[in-house]
CSV table of C-alpha atoms and ligand atoms in Angstrom, one decimal:
chain,number,residue,atom,x,y,z
A,1,UNK,CA,18.6,27.7,30.3
A,2,UNK,CA,18.5,27.7,26.6
A,3,UNK,CA,16.0,25.0,25.7
A,4,UNK,CA,17.5,22.5,23.4
A,5,UNK,CA,14.6,20.0,22.6
A,6,UNK,CA,11.5,20.8,21.1
A,7,UNK,CA,8.4,18.7,20.0
A,8,UNK,CA,6.9,19.6,16.5
A,9,UNK,CA,3.3,18.7,14.8
A,10,UNK,CA,1.5,19.4,11.5
A,11,UNK,CA,0.5,17.4,8.4
A,12,UNK,CA,3.1,15.6,6.8
A,13,UNK,CA,3.7,18.5,4.3
A,14,UNK,CA,4.4,20.6,7.3
A,15,UNK,CA,6.7,18.6,9.3
A,16,UNK,CA,8.6,17.8,6.0
A,17,UNK,CA,8.7,21.6,5.9
A,18,UNK,CA,9.6,22.1,9.0
A,19,UNK,CA,12.4,19.8,8.7
A,20,UNK,CA,14.0,20.9,5.8
A,21,UNK,CA,14.2,24.7,6.9
A,22,UNK,CA,16.3,23.5,10.3
A,23,UNK,CA,18.7,21.7,7.9
A,24,UNK,CA,18.8,24.9,5.8
A,25,UNK,CA,18.8,27.3,8.5
A,26,UNK,CA,21.9,25.1,10.1
A,27,UNK,CA,23.6,25.1,7.4
A,28,UNK,CA,23.1,29.0,7.0
A,29,UNK,CA,23.9,30.1,10.4
A,30,UNK,CA,26.6,27.5,10.8
A,31,UNK,CA,30.0,28.7,10.2
A,32,UNK,CA,32.9,26.5,8.4
A,33,UNK,CA,32.5,23.2,7.4
A,34,UNK,CA,29.1,21.6,6.9
A,35,UNK,CA,28.3,17.8,7.6
A,36,UNK,CA,24.7,16.6,6.7
A,37,UNK,CA,24.0,12.9,7.9
A,38,UNK,CA,21.3,11.9,6.1
A,39,UNK,CA,18.8,8.9,6.6
A,40,UNK,CA,17.3,7.1,3.4
A,41,UNK,CA,14.0,5.5,3.5
A,42,UNK,CA,10.2,6.8,3.4
A,43,UNK,CA,10.6,9.2,6.1
A,44,UNK,CA,12.6,12.0,4.2
A,45,UNK,CA,11.7,12.1,1.3
A,46,UNK,CA,8.9,14.8,1.4
A,47,UNK,CA,11.8,16.5,3.4
A,48,UNK,CA,14.8,16.1,0.8
A,49,UNK,CA,12.1,17.7,-1.8
A,50,UNK,CA,11.6,20.7,0.1
A,51,UNK,CA,15.2,20.5,1.2
A,52,UNK,CA,16.5,21.0,-2.0
A,53,UNK,CA,14.1,23.4,-3.4
A,54,UNK,CA,13.8,25.9,-0.3
A,55,UNK,CA,18.1,25.8,-0.6
A,56,UNK,CA,17.7,26.8,-4.0
A,57,UNK,CA,15.9,29.1,-3.7
A,58,UNK,CA,17.5,30.8,-1.0
A,59,UNK,CA,21.0,30.0,-2.9
A,60,UNK,CA,19.8,32.9,-5.4
A,61,UNK,CA,22.4,35.7,-5.7
A,62,UNK,CA,24.5,34.2,-2.5
A,63,UNK,CA,28.4,35.1,-3.7
A,64,UNK,CA,29.5,32.6,-1.5
A,65,UNK,CA,30.1,29.1,-2.8
A,66,UNK,CA,28.7,26.8,-0.7
A,67,UNK,CA,29.5,24.1,-2.2
A,68,UNK,CA,32.9,23.6,-0.7
A,69,UNK,CA,32.0,23.6,2.6
A,70,UNK,CA,28.8,21.2,2.4
A,71,UNK,CA,29.5,17.0,2.8
A,72,UNK,CA,27.0,14.3,3.2
A,73,UNK,CA,27.5,11.2,4.8
A,74,UNK,CA,25.0,8.9,4.7
A,75,UNK,CA,24.2,6.2,8.2
A,76,UNK,CA,23.7,3.5,6.6
A,77,UNK,CA,23.9,0.9,3.4
A,78,UNK,CA,22.8,-2.4,2.6
A,79,UNK,CA,26.1,-5.4,1.6
A,80,UNK,CA,24.2,-6.3,-1.2
A,81,UNK,CA,26.5,-10.0,-2.7
A,82,UNK,CA,26.7,-9.4,-6.5
A,83,UNK,CA,26.7,-6.2,-7.0
A,84,UNK,CA,29.2,-3.4,-7.9
A,85,UNK,CA,29.9,-0.2,-8.8
A,86,UNK,CA,29.2,-0.2,-11.6
A,87,UNK,CA,26.3,-2.3,-11.1
A,88,UNK,CA,24.0,-1.1,-8.3
A,89,UNK,CA,21.2,-2.8,-7.0
A,90,UNK,CA,17.9,-1.2,-7.7
A,91,UNK,CA,17.4,-0.1,-4.2
A,92,UNK,CA,20.9,0.8,-4.1
A,93,UNK,CA,20.7,3.7,-1.0
A,94,UNK,CA,23.7,5.4,-3.0
A,95,UNK,CA,21.1,5.7,-6.9
A,96,UNK,CA,18.4,7.0,-4.3
A,97,UNK,CA,20.5,9.7,-2.5
A,98,UNK,CA,22.2,10.7,-5.2
A,99,UNK,CA,18.5,10.8,-7.6
A,100,UNK,CA,18.1,13.5,-4.2
A,101,UNK,CA,19.9,15.5,-1.7
A,102,UNK,CA,23.1,14.8,-3.2
A,103,UNK,CA,22.2,16.5,-5.8
A,104,UNK,CA,22.6,19.8,-3.8
A,105,UNK,CA,25.9,20.8,-5.1
A,106,UNK,CA,28.6,20.0,-2.5
A,107,UNK,CA,32.1,18.8,-1.9
A,108,UNK,CA,31.4,15.1,-0.8
A,109,UNK,CA,29.8,12.7,-0.3
A,110,UNK,CA,30.1,9.4,1.6
A,111,UNK,CA,28.1,6.1,1.9
A,112,UNK,CA,29.5,2.2,3.0
A,113,UNK,CA,30.4,0.2,-0.1
A,114,UNK,CA,27.7,-2.0,-0.4
A,115,UNK,CA,28.9,-4.1,-3.0
A,116,UNK,CA,32.0,-4.8,-0.9
A,117,UNK,CA,33.4,-8.5,-0.5
A,118,UNK,CA,34.6,-7.8,3.3
A,119,UNK,CA,31.7,-5.7,5.2
A,120,UNK,CA,33.5,-6.2,8.5
A,121,UNK,CA,36.7,-4.4,7.0
A,122,UNK,CA,34.4,-1.9,4.6
A,123,UNK,CA,33.3,-1.0,8.6
A,124,UNK,CA,36.3,-0.7,9.7
A,125,UNK,CA,37.4,1.6,7.0
A,126,UNK,CA,34.3,3.8,7.2
A,127,UNK,CA,34.5,4.2,11.0
A,128,UNK,CA,37.8,6.2,9.6
A,129,UNK,CA,36.2,7.7,7.4
A,130,UNK,CA,33.2,8.8,9.5
A,131,UNK,CA,36.4,10.5,12.1
A,132,UNK,CA,37.8,11.9,9.3
A,133,UNK,CA,34.8,13.0,8.4
A,134,UNK,CA,33.5,15.0,11.4
A,135,UNK,CA,37.7,16.1,12.1
A,136,UNK,CA,37.1,18.2,8.9
A,137,UNK,CA,33.6,19.1,10.1
A,138,UNK,CA,32.5,22.5,12.4
A,139,UNK,CA,28.6,21.2,12.4
A,140,UNK,CA,27.8,17.7,11.4
A,141,UNK,CA,23.6,17.6,11.8
A,142,UNK,CA,21.8,14.2,11.9
A,143,UNK,CA,18.6,13.6,9.8
A,144,UNK,CA,17.1,10.0,11.5
A,145,UNK,CA,13.9,8.5,11.4
A,146,UNK,CA,13.2,5.1,13.1
A,147,UNK,CA,12.1,1.8,12.3
A,148,UNK,CA,8.6,1.0,12.8
A,149,UNK,CA,8.1,-1.5,15.5
A,150,UNK,CA,11.1,-2.2,17.1
A,151,UNK,CA,12.7,1.4,17.1
A,152,UNK,CA,16.3,1.2,15.0
A,153,UNK,CA,18.1,4.2,14.2
A,154,UNK,CA,20.2,3.8,11.3
A,155,UNK,CA,20.7,0.1,11.2
A,156,UNK,CA,21.0,-0.7,14.9
A,157,UNK,CA,19.0,-3.1,16.0
A,158,UNK,CA,17.4,-3.4,19.7
A,159,UNK,CA,19.9,-4.7,21.7
A,160,UNK,CA,22.6,-2.8,20.8
A,161,UNK,CA,24.8,-0.9,23.4
A,162,UNK,CA,24.0,2.9,22.8
A,163,UNK,CA,28.4,3.6,22.8
A,164,UNK,CA,27.9,1.6,20.0
A,165,UNK,CA,30.3,2.7,16.5
A,166,UNK,CA,30.1,1.3,12.8
A,167,UNK,CA,29.6,-2.3,12.7
A,168,UNK,CA,27.8,-5.1,10.2
A,169,UNK,CA,24.4,-5.8,11.3
A,170,UNK,CA,22.1,-8.8,10.8
A,171,UNK,CA,18.5,-7.5,9.8
A,172,UNK,CA,15.9,-8.9,12.2
A,173,UNK,CA,13.0,-10.0,11.1
A,174,UNK,CA,10.9,-7.3,11.8
A,175,UNK,CA,13.2,-4.8,9.3
A,176,UNK,CA,13.1,-7.3,7.2
A,177,UNK,CA,9.6,-7.3,6.7
A,178,UNK,CA,9.0,-3.8,7.2
A,179,UNK,CA,11.5,-3.2,4.0
A,180,UNK,CA,9.8,-5.8,2.1
A,181,UNK,CA,6.3,-4.2,2.7
A,182,UNK,CA,7.3,-0.9,1.7
A,183,UNK,CA,10.0,-1.7,-1.2
A,184,UNK,CA,10.1,-5.0,-2.1
A,185,UNK,CA,6.4,-5.8,-2.9
A,186,UNK,CA,6.3,-7.9,0.5
A,187,UNK,CA,8.9,-10.1,-1.0
A,188,UNK,CA,10.9,-10.7,2.1
A,189,UNK,CA,13.2,-12.5,0.0
A,190,UNK,CA,14.7,-9.7,-2.1
A,191,UNK,CA,15.7,-7.8,1.2
A,192,UNK,CA,19.4,-7.9,2.0
A,193,UNK,CA,19.8,-9.8,5.3
A,194,UNK,CA,23.0,-7.5,6.7
A,195,UNK,CA,23.9,-4.0,6.1
A,196,UNK,CA,26.6,-1.6,7.3
A,197,UNK,CA,25.8,0.7,10.4
A,198,UNK,CA,26.7,3.7,12.2
A,199,UNK,CA,26.7,3.1,16.0
A,200,UNK,CA,24.6,4.5,17.9
A,201,UNK,CA,27.4,6.4,19.7
A,202,UNK,CA,28.1,7.7,16.7
A,203,UNK,CA,25.0,9.4,16.2
A,204,UNK,CA,25.2,11.0,19.5
A,205,UNK,CA,28.0,13.4,18.4
A,206,UNK,CA,25.7,15.6,15.9
A,207,UNK,CA,25.6,19.1,17.5
A,208,UNK,CA,22.1,19.2,15.6
A,209,UNK,CA,19.4,15.8,15.6
A,210,UNK,CA,16.5,16.0,13.2
A,211,UNK,CA,14.1,13.0,14.3
A,212,UNK,CA,11.9,12.7,12.1
A,213,UNK,CA,8.4,9.9,12.2
A,214,UNK,CA,5.4,10.1,9.8
A,215,UNK,CA,2.3,8.1,10.7
A,216,UNK,CA,0.4,5.9,12.3
A,217,UNK,CA,2.6,2.8,12.1
A,218,UNK,CA,5.1,5.3,14.5
A,219,UNK,CA,3.0,6.3,16.8
A,220,UNK,CA,3.2,4.3,19.1
A,221,UNK,CA,7.6,3.4,19.2
A,222,UNK,CA,7.8,7.3,19.1
A,223,UNK,CA,6.3,7.5,22.8
A,224,UNK,CA,7.9,4.6,23.7
A,225,UNK,CA,11.3,6.0,22.4
A,226,UNK,CA,10.7,9.5,24.5
A,227,UNK,CA,8.7,9.0,26.9
A,228,UNK,CA,9.4,5.7,28.9
A,229,UNK,CA,12.2,4.8,30.4
A,230,UNK,CA,15.2,4.2,27.6
A,231,UNK,CA,16.4,0.9,26.9
A,232,UNK,CA,18.3,-0.8,24.2
A,233,UNK,CA,15.8,-2.5,23.4
A,234,UNK,CA,14.7,0.4,21.9
A,235,UNK,CA,17.6,1.9,20.1
A,236,UNK,CA,16.0,5.3,19.5
A,237,UNK,CA,15.3,5.9,23.4
A,238,UNK,CA,19.3,6.6,23.8
A,239,UNK,CA,18.4,9.9,21.9
A,240,UNK,CA,16.9,10.5,25.4
A,241,UNK,CA,20.8,11.2,26.9
A,242,UNK,CA,21.8,14.0,23.8
A,243,UNK,CA,22.6,16.8,24.7
A,244,UNK,CA,23.0,18.6,21.3
A,245,UNK,CA,19.8,20.7,19.8
A,246,UNK,CA,17.2,17.8,19.6
A,247,UNK,CA,14.2,18.3,16.9
A,248,UNK,CA,11.4,16.1,17.7
A,249,UNK,CA,9.4,16.7,13.7
A,250,UNK,CA,6.2,14.4,13.9
A,251,UNK,CA,3.4,14.2,11.6
A,252,UNK,CA,0.0,14.4,13.4
A,253,UNK,CA,-0.4,10.4,13.6
A,254,UNK,CA,3.1,9.6,14.6
A,255,UNK,CA,2.6,12.3,17.3
A,256,UNK,CA,-1.0,10.3,18.5
A,257,UNK,CA,0.1,8.6,21.4
A,258,UNK,CA,2.3,11.8,22.6
A,259,UNK,CA,0.8,14.1,25.2
A,260,UNK,CA,0.1,17.9,24.2
A,261,UNK,CA,1.7,19.6,26.2
A,262,UNK,CA,4.9,18.0,24.5
A,263,UNK,CA,4.3,19.9,22.1
A,264,UNK,CA,5.9,23.6,20.2
A,265,UNK,CA,3.8,25.2,18.6
A,266,UNK,CA,6.1,25.4,15.0
A,267,UNK,CA,5.0,29.3,14.4
A,268,UNK,CA,6.6,29.5,17.8
A,269,UNK,CA,10.0,28.5,16.9
A,270,UNK,CA,12.6,31.5,15.4
A,271,UNK,CA,14.4,28.2,13.7
A,272,UNK,CA,17.4,30.1,12.7
A,273,UNK,CA,17.8,31.8,16.1
A,274,UNK,CA,17.3,28.7,17.8
A,275,UNK,CA,20.0,27.4,16.0
A,276,UNK,CA,22.3,29.9,15.9
A,277,UNK,CA,22.3,30.9,19.6
A,278,UNK,CA,23.1,27.0,19.7
A,279,UNK,CA,25.9,26.7,17.6
A,280,UNK,CA,27.6,30.3,18.1
B,301,F6R,C1,17.5,4.2,7.0
B,301,F6R,C2,18.1,4.0,7.9
B,301,F6R,C3,16.7,3.5,9.2
B,301,F6R,C4,15.2,4.3,8.4
B,301,F6R,C5,14.1,3.7,9.9
B,301,F6R,C6,12.5,4.0,8.6
B,301,F6R,O1,19.2,4.8,6.5
B,301,F6R,O2,18.8,4.5,8.6
B,301,F6R,O3,16.6,3.7,10.0
B,301,F6R,O4,15.2,5.9,9.2
B,301,F6R,O5,14.2,2.1,9.0
B,301,F6R,O6,12.3,3.9,7.9
B,301,F6R,P1,11.1,4.8,7.2
B,301,F6R,O7,11.4,6.3,6.9
B,301,F6R,O8,11.0,3.4,5.3
B,301,F6R,O9,10.5,4.4,7.9
């Protein structure tokens, strides 16, 4: 039987390059429309830089106008009262994506509107929009990060059902504290308290998932997610039920608590062949 789950580890740069290569090979080895599900946060920054670079190099001289069949869909967004389409907050995910991965030529970019006055209605609309994009796509590939302590994926907090779809969420204290420390100079009062997120059930519909974790803060939760009993208290553990092609890409620090035997050396994986055998 063909293997559909790989754990790889390396330096931060090697891990980010590997993740970027999976995206690239998935894109170039799939036929038809390609939906790239993005995450924001610190983890994918280097991966997006690598992806944009490799993609640019590879696209050079290619006759295909790939922009017509590549679209992006973002997992989640804050609810930012007081902001507007013309006045996005400085921490805006939309701004972050526009300045990084969305710069790759594409035919559509989607994200829940953070400036909505009615988050529940926006969640309902985003659910329909996601469905329309899934109908459009022949291949849907999703990148995921993980919450440092609580194991959230997208903004699905502990206790979220594994079959959940797009919904509005009150962020828990762990997430607010982690985001305050990473992005808001430690000031929790500045972190938005609510978000609109893609559900766990939506994520599990992806054909390919690249789960990425970097740094020692993630070591313990990564182990819980993949090597302990799945539980709704650790949202990422839902990935143990995932039937698509999964790459768990870790740097050495995040990999510290995972048994060595779980890993396949990066150089032994023919990414293009693995992806193309799986998709075709
Ligand atoms: C963001 C998202 C979150 C992050 C998680 C980890 O779009 O979906 O689940 O992936 O909070 O964040 P970082 O990468 O900053 O550690």
